[in-house]
Amino acid sequence: MIVVMHKDATREMTEHVLHIIEEHGLRGEAMYGDQRTAIGVIGEKEKLDEGKVIRLAGVKEILLVSKPYKKVSREYKPENTVVKIGKVAFGAGSPVIIAGPCGVESEDQIMTIAKGVKERGAHMLRGGAFKPRTSPYSFQGMEEEGLKLLAQAREATGLPVVTELISVEHIPLFEKYDIDMIQLGARNMQNFELLKRAAKTNRPILLKRGMSATVEEFLLAAEYCLNEGNKNVVLCERGIRTFEQSTRNILDLNSLTLIKETSHLPIIADPSHAAGRYDLVVPLALGALATGADGLIVEVHNKPDEALSDGKQSLILESFEEMMGNLKKMHLIN
Ligand code: PEP
Ligand code: MN
């Protein structure tokens, strides 16, 4: 339920409504916007007499949120959420380009790639230190050493870093290396304890869509993060599983577009994991930004043939440069 206040309602009136809501055992959150002030109400709405609320001073109308997700919906908050990380801003109109290897593999590798993507216009650096691999025999990541190298690459380039969290036990390490943005991967999209604990750190979250998750499940997962009081959530469409087996996944631009309509959260696209092969990455990146994605996360490697994970879908630095050039030419980035 959303209580919309009159344009000229005072702050005291809004606070009084909040007080009444809480007195009835519900949770209220005031959103003071330029266009309107509204109060989001979460809990069993039967506990509250709508007739009483509508008569309170300053109240204009009561809206019911029809979706199962509440705080992530545009019904709850009509204006776009902007997630800021230093000078980087997701959802502010200018797409954010995140680039880097699938996994951090060595100092030389991450430093070469970090400097290379920075020179070519990337805004953030990616790189996994804890890798959730399908096979237990595949490279599992450099763990703490990987986080340390990422922090070192940030120091050298000024690029904020995003890296995947796969266990709550690693949160202290993420704090130690002051990781700028926590990635929650496709395989953990419905690991609700991990979501809640990651959100509690108050660091910005990059939530990737599970490969078989519906839009509703995806948005409900984001709702878990917002419920912990963390509003800095960026969604990521990374491809879904379908009957089509000729590429790794299918970049679901239908859902991306739909989510832009139904949610105020920024959403970026990951053409690398969607395609699974480097030659499709650039066209998919163009398509995603043309569709309205708030940014991209792309895998880039200096030696893809020797990469310990996802080499097949990694762009070399020259191709990343070409992608950035194409995006500029098409006026998709500045
Ligand atoms: C990744 O970003 O390297 C990754 C494992 O992504 P996803 O969770 O989308 O598979
Ligand atoms: Mn990868």
PDB file of N, CA, C and O in Angstrom, residues 11 13 36-37 52 60 68 80 95 114 117 120 145 158 187 215 227 230 249 282 285 298 307 320-321 333:
ATOM      1  N   ARG A  11       5.985  18.258   6.520  1.00  0.00           N
ATOM      2  CA  ARG A  11       6.751  17.109   6.998  1.00  0.00           C
ATOM      3  C   ARG A  11       6.110  16.517   8.255  1.00  0.00           C
ATOM      4  O   ARG A  11       6.089  15.309   8.450  1.00  0.00           O
ATOM      5  N   MET A  13       2.981  16.424   8.958  1.00  0.00           N
ATOM      6  CA  MET A  13       1.806  15.616   8.569  1.00  0.00           C
ATOM      7  C   MET A  13       2.259  14.223   8.139  1.00  0.00           C
ATOM      8  O   MET A  13       1.670  13.210   8.516  1.00  0.00           O
ATOM      9  N   ARG A  36       6.328  14.182  -5.674  1.00  0.00           N
ATOM     10  CA  ARG A  36       5.342  13.855  -4.647  1.00  0.00           C
ATOM     11  C   ARG A  36       6.038  13.242  -3.441  1.00  0.00           C
ATOM     12  O   ARG A  36       7.144  12.720  -3.544  1.00  0.00           O
ATOM     13  N   THR A  37       5.353  13.332  -2.307  1.00  0.00           N
ATOM     14  CA  THR A  37       5.829  12.602  -1.138  1.00  0.00           C
ATOM     15  C   THR A  37       4.879  11.437  -0.951  1.00  0.00           C
ATOM     16  O   THR A  37       3.656  11.604  -0.997  1.00  0.00           O
ATOM     17  N   LYS A  52      -9.556   5.363   7.849  1.00  0.00           N
ATOM     18  CA  LYS A  52      -8.995   6.252   8.876  1.00  0.00           C
ATOM     19  C   LYS A  52      -7.801   7.013   8.298  1.00  0.00           C
ATOM     20  O   LYS A  52      -7.645   8.215   8.500  1.00  0.00           O
ATOM     21  N   LYS A  60      -3.543  12.472   0.361  1.00  0.00           N
ATOM     22  CA  LYS A  60      -4.272  12.705  -0.885  1.00  0.00           C
ATOM     23  C   LYS A  60      -5.004  11.441  -1.338  1.00  0.00           C
ATOM     24  O   LYS A  60      -6.178  11.457  -1.638  1.00  0.00           O
ATOM     25  N   PRO A  68       3.632  -8.676  -6.506  1.00  0.00           N
ATOM     26  CA  PRO A  68       4.088  -9.326  -5.266  1.00  0.00           C
ATOM     27  C   PRO A  68       5.344  -8.657  -4.706  1.00  0.00           C
ATOM     28  O   PRO A  68       5.608  -8.723  -3.518  1.00  0.00           O
ATOM     29  N   ASN A  80      13.493   6.924 -11.264  1.00  0.00           N
ATOM     30  CA  ASN A  80      14.637   6.012 -11.343  1.00  0.00           C
ATOM     31  C   ASN A  80      15.521   6.106 -10.108  1.00  0.00           C
ATOM     32  O   ASN A  80      15.768   7.195  -9.616  1.00  0.00           O
ATOM     33  N   PRO A  95      25.280   5.328 -19.745  1.00  0.00           N
ATOM     34  CA  PRO A  95      25.575   3.928 -19.410  1.00  0.00           C
ATOM     35  C   PRO A  95      26.949   3.720 -18.758  1.00  0.00           C
ATOM     36  O   PRO A  95      27.920   4.374 -19.126  1.00  0.00           O
ATOM     37  N   ALA A 114      43.392  -4.197 -16.348  1.00  0.00           N
ATOM     38  CA  ALA A 114      42.819  -2.997 -15.691  1.00  0.00           C
ATOM     39  C   ALA A 114      43.288  -1.730 -16.408  1.00  0.00           C
ATOM     40  O   ALA A 114      42.481  -0.861 -16.743  1.00  0.00           O
ATOM     41  N   VAL A 117      41.698  -1.588 -20.051  1.00  0.00           N
ATOM     42  CA  VAL A 117      40.283  -1.200 -20.175  1.00  0.00           C
ATOM     43  C   VAL A 117      40.073   0.245 -19.728  1.00  0.00           C
ATOM     44  O   VAL A 117      39.236   0.962 -20.279  1.00  0.00           O
ATOM     45  N   ARG A 120      40.853   2.555 -22.470  1.00  0.00           N
ATOM     46  CA  ARG A 120      39.844   2.468 -23.534  1.00  0.00           C
ATOM     47  C   ARG A 120      38.456   2.896 -23.082  1.00  0.00           C
ATOM     48  O   ARG A 120      37.474   2.671 -23.766  1.00  0.00           O
ATOM     49  N   GLU A 145      43.929 -13.568  -2.146  1.00  0.00           N
ATOM     50  CA  GLU A 145      44.967 -12.964  -2.981  1.00  0.00           C
ATOM     51  C   GLU A 145      44.335 -12.222  -4.183  1.00  0.00           C
ATOM     52  O   GLU A 145      44.797 -11.154  -4.581  1.00  0.00           O
ATOM     53  N   GLY A 158      42.371   3.790 -10.513  1.00  0.00           N
ATOM     54  CA  GLY A 158      41.264   4.623 -10.015  1.00  0.00           C
ATOM     55  C   GLY A 158      39.904   4.018 -10.341  1.00  0.00           C
ATOM     56  O   GLY A 158      38.874   4.613 -10.023  1.00  0.00           O
ATOM     57  N   ARG A 187      24.015 -18.097  -9.983  1.00  0.00           N
ATOM     58  CA  ARG A 187      23.811 -19.334  -9.208  1.00  0.00           C
ATOM     59  C   ARG A 187      23.342 -19.061  -7.791  1.00  0.00           C
ATOM     60  O   ARG A 187      22.864 -19.954  -7.097  1.00  0.00           O
ATOM     61  N   VAL A 215      11.106 -13.111 -14.276  1.00  0.00           N
ATOM     62  CA  VAL A 215      11.249 -11.693 -13.915  1.00  0.00           C
ATOM     63  C   VAL A 215      10.755 -11.479 -12.485  1.00  0.00           C
ATOM     64  O   VAL A 215      11.383 -10.774 -11.693  1.00  0.00           O
ATOM     65  N   ASN A 227      14.785  -4.736   1.376  1.00  0.00           N
ATOM     66  CA  ASN A 227      14.186  -4.928   2.695  1.00  0.00           C
ATOM     67  C   ASN A 227      15.180  -4.812   3.826  1.00  0.00           C
ATOM     68  O   ASN A 227      14.812  -4.598   4.968  1.00  0.00           O
ATOM     69  N   ASN A 230      19.044  -1.602   2.092  1.00  0.00           N
ATOM     70  CA  ASN A 230      20.051  -1.250   1.088  1.00  0.00           C
ATOM     71  C   ASN A 230      19.339  -0.918  -0.229  1.00  0.00           C
ATOM     72  O   ASN A 230      18.756  -1.787  -0.863  1.00  0.00           O
ATOM     73  N   ASN A 249      23.648 -18.978 -23.539  1.00  0.00           N
ATOM     74  CA  ASN A 249      22.357 -18.547 -23.001  1.00  0.00           C
ATOM     75  C   ASN A 249      21.730 -17.583 -24.003  1.00  0.00           C
ATOM     76  O   ASN A 249      22.310 -17.299 -25.036  1.00  0.00           O
ATOM     77  N   VAL A 282      29.949  -8.050 -29.058  1.00  0.00           N
ATOM     78  CA  VAL A 282      29.798  -6.634 -29.458  1.00  0.00           C
ATOM     79  C   VAL A 282      28.389  -6.337 -29.996  1.00  0.00           C
ATOM     80  O   VAL A 282      27.739  -5.404 -29.522  1.00  0.00           O
ATOM     81  N   ALA A 285      26.022  -6.246 -27.158  1.00  0.00           N
ATOM     82  CA  ALA A 285      26.239  -5.057 -26.314  1.00  0.00           C
ATOM     83  C   ALA A 285      25.526  -3.857 -26.928  1.00  0.00           C
ATOM     84  O   ALA A 285      24.855  -3.086 -26.230  1.00  0.00           O
ATOM     85  N   VAL A 298      31.302  -6.627 -19.251  1.00  0.00           N
ATOM     86  CA  VAL A 298      31.887  -7.419 -20.340  1.00  0.00           C
ATOM     87  C   VAL A 298      33.205  -8.043 -19.887  1.00  0.00           C
ATOM     88  O   VAL A 298      34.022  -7.385 -19.229  1.00  0.00           O
ATOM     89  N   ALA A 307      43.236 -18.165 -20.669  1.00  0.00           N
ATOM     90  CA  ALA A 307      42.398 -17.817 -19.512  1.00  0.00           C
ATOM     91  C   ALA A 307      42.004 -19.066 -18.729  1.00  0.00           C
ATOM     92  O   ALA A 307      41.772 -20.128 -19.318  1.00  0.00           O
ATOM     93  N   PHE A 320      37.650  -4.806 -27.359  1.00  0.00           N
ATOM     94  CA  PHE A 320      36.948  -3.940 -26.404  1.00  0.00           C
ATOM     95  C   PHE A 320      36.993  -2.498 -26.912  1.00  0.00           C
ATOM     96  O   PHE A 320      35.994  -1.770 -26.860  1.00  0.00           O
ATOM     97  N   GLU A 321      38.150  -2.129 -27.455  1.00  0.00           N
ATOM     98  CA  GLU A 321      38.313  -0.771 -28.008  1.00  0.00           C
ATOM     99  C   GLU A 321      37.326  -0.564 -29.173  1.00  0.00           C
ATOM    100  O   GLU A 321      36.678   0.477 -29.275  1.00  0.00           O
ATOM    101  N   ILE A 333      27.046   5.766 -25.999  1.00  0.00           N
ATOM    102  CA  ILE A 333      27.815   6.298 -24.860  1.00  0.00           C
ATOM    103  C   ILE A 333      28.473   7.596 -25.306  1.00  0.00           C
ATOM    104  O   ILE A 333      28.586   7.850 -26.511  1.00  0.00           O
TER     105      ILE A 333
END
